[in-house]
Tab-separated table of C-alpha atoms in Angstrom:
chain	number	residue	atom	x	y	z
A	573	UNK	CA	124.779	125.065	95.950
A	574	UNK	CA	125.917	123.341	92.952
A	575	UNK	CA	127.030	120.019	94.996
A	576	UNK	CA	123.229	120.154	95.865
A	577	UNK	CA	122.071	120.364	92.683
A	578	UNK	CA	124.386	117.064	90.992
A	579	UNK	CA	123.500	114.996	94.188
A	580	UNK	CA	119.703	115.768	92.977
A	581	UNK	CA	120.764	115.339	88.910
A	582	UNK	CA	122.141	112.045	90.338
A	583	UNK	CA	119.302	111.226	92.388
A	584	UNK	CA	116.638	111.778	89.259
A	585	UNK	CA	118.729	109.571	86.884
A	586	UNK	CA	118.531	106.479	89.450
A	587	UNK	CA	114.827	106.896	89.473
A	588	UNK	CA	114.628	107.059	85.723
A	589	UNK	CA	116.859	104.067	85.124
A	590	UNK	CA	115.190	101.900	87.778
A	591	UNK	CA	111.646	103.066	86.644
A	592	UNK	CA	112.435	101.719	83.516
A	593	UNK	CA	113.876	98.459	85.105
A	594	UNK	CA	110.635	98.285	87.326
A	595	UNK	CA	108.748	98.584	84.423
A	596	UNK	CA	110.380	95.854	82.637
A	597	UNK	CA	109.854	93.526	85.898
A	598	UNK	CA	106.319	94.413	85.688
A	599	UNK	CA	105.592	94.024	81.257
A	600	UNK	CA	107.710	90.474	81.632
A	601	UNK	CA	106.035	89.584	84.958
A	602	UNK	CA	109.060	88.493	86.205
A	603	UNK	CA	107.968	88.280	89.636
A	604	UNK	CA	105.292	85.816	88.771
A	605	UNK	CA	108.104	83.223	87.830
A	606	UNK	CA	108.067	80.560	91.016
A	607	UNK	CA	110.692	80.386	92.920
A	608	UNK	CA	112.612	83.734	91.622
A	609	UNK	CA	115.385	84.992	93.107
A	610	UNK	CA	117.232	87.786	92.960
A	611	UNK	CA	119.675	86.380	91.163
A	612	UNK	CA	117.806	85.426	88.138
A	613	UNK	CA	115.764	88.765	88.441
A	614	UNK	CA	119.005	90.513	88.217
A	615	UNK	CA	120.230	88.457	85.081
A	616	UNK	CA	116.820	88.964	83.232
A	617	UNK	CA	117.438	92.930	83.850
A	618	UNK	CA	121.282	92.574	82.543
A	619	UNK	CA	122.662	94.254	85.727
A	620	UNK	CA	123.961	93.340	89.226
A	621	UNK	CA	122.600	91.095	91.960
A	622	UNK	CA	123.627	94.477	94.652
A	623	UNK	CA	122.182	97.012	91.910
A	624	UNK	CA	118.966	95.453	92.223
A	625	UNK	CA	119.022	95.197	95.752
A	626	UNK	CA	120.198	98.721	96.303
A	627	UNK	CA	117.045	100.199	94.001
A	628	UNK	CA	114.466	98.090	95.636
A	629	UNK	CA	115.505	98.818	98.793
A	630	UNK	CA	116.115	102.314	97.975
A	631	UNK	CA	113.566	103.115	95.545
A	632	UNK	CA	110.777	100.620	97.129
A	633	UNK	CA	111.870	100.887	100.466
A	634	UNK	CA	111.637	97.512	100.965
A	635	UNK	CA	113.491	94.064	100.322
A	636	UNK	CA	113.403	92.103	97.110
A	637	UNK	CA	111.031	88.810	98.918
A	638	UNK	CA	108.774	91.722	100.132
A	639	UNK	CA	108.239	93.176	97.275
A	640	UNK	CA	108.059	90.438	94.924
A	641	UNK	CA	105.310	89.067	97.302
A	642	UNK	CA	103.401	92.265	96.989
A	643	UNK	CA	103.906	92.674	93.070
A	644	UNK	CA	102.308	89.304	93.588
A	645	UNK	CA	99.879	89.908	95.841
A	646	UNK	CA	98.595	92.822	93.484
A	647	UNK	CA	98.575	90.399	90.863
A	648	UNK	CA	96.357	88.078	92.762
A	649	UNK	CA	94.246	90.990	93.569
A	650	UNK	CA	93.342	91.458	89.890
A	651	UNK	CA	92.350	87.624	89.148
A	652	UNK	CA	90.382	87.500	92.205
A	653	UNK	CA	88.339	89.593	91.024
A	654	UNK	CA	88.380	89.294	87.887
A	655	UNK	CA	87.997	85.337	87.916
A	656	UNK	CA	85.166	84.456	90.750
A	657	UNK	CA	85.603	80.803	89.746
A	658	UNK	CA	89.336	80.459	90.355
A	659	UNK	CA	90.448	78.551	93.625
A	660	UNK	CA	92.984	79.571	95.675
A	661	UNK	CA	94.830	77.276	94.476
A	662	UNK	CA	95.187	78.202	91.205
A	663	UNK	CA	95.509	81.826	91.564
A	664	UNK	CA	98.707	80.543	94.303
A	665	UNK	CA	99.845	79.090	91.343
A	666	UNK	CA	99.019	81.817	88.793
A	667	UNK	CA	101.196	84.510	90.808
A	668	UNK	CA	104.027	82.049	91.473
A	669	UNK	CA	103.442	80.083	94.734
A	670	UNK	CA	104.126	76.711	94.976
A	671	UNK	CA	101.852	76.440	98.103
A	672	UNK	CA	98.751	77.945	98.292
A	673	UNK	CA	99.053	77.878	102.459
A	674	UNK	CA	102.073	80.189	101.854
A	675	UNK	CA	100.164	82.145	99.550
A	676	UNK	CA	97.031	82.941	101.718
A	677	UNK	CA	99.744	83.926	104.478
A	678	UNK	CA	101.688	86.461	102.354
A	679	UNK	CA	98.315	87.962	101.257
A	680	UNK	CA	97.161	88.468	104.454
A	681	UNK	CA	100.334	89.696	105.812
A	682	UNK	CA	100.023	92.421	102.856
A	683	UNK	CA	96.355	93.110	102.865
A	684	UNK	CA	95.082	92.360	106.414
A	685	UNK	CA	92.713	89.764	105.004
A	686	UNK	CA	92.856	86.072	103.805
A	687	UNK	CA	92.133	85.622	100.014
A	688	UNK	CA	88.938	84.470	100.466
A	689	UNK	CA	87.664	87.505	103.142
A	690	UNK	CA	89.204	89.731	100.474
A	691	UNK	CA	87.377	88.346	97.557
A	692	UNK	CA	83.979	88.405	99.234
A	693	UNK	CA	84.459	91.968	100.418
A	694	UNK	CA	84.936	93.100	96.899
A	695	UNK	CA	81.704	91.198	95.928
A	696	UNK	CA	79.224	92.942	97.986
C-alpha cells in the first residue's frame, strides 16, 4: 500500500539524518567531553534535547548514559591497546571519566571484563 511505503520513505530519512548526526558525535568526539549531558550534546548537534533522545533510543535502542558509556568504552578499547603504558587512570580520563573506579565499572558492565583482564587478553 502506499501508506506503507511513506511510513518506510519516513522511516529511511530518520536514519539518514541521525546517521549523519551520529557521525558528527563520533568526528567531534563529543561523547568524550566529561560530564556531557544530553543537553549540551543536543546543542552541539543544533537540534532538540527529545530529538536526540528519541533517535538514540530509537535508532540505538538504548538511552543516551548507555550509549555514551559504550561510545566510550569503545574508545577506551582502542587506547588500551594501542597504548600498553597508559594507566587506567589516564585512559578514565582520556574517554571522559572523572573517576577511574566508575570507569572500570562501566567497562565491565559493557564488556564482561575489568580494563585490566581486557587488556591482557588482547596481549596474548
Amino acid at each position: 500500500t502506499s501508506g506503507e511505503s511513506t511510513r518506510e520513505l519516513a522511516k529511511n530519512s530518520k536514519r539518514l539524518v541521525w546517521d549523519e548526526l551520529r557521525n558528527q558525535i563520533i568526528v567531534n568526539k563529543y561523547y568524550l567531553r566529561s560530564g556531557v549531558t544530553i543537553e549540551e550534546m543536543a546543542q552541539y548537534l543544533k537540534i532538540g534535547r527529545t530529538t536526540l533522545s528519541n533517535f538514540i533510543n530509537n535508532e540505538e535502542g538504548m538511552n543516551f548514559n548507555m550509549w555514551v558509556n559504550s561510545l566510550r568504552v569503545e574508545e577506551a578499547k582502542c587506547i588500551l591497546i594501542n597504548n600498553p603504558t597508559y594507566s587506567l587512570i589516564q585512559i578514565a580520563e582520556m574517554t571522559g571519566y572523572s573517576e577511574s573506579s566508575n570507569f572500570s565499572r562501566q567497562f565491565k558492565l559493557i564488556t564482561n571484563e575489568s580494563p585490566s583482564v581486557w587488556r591482557q587478553s588482547c596481549q596474548s
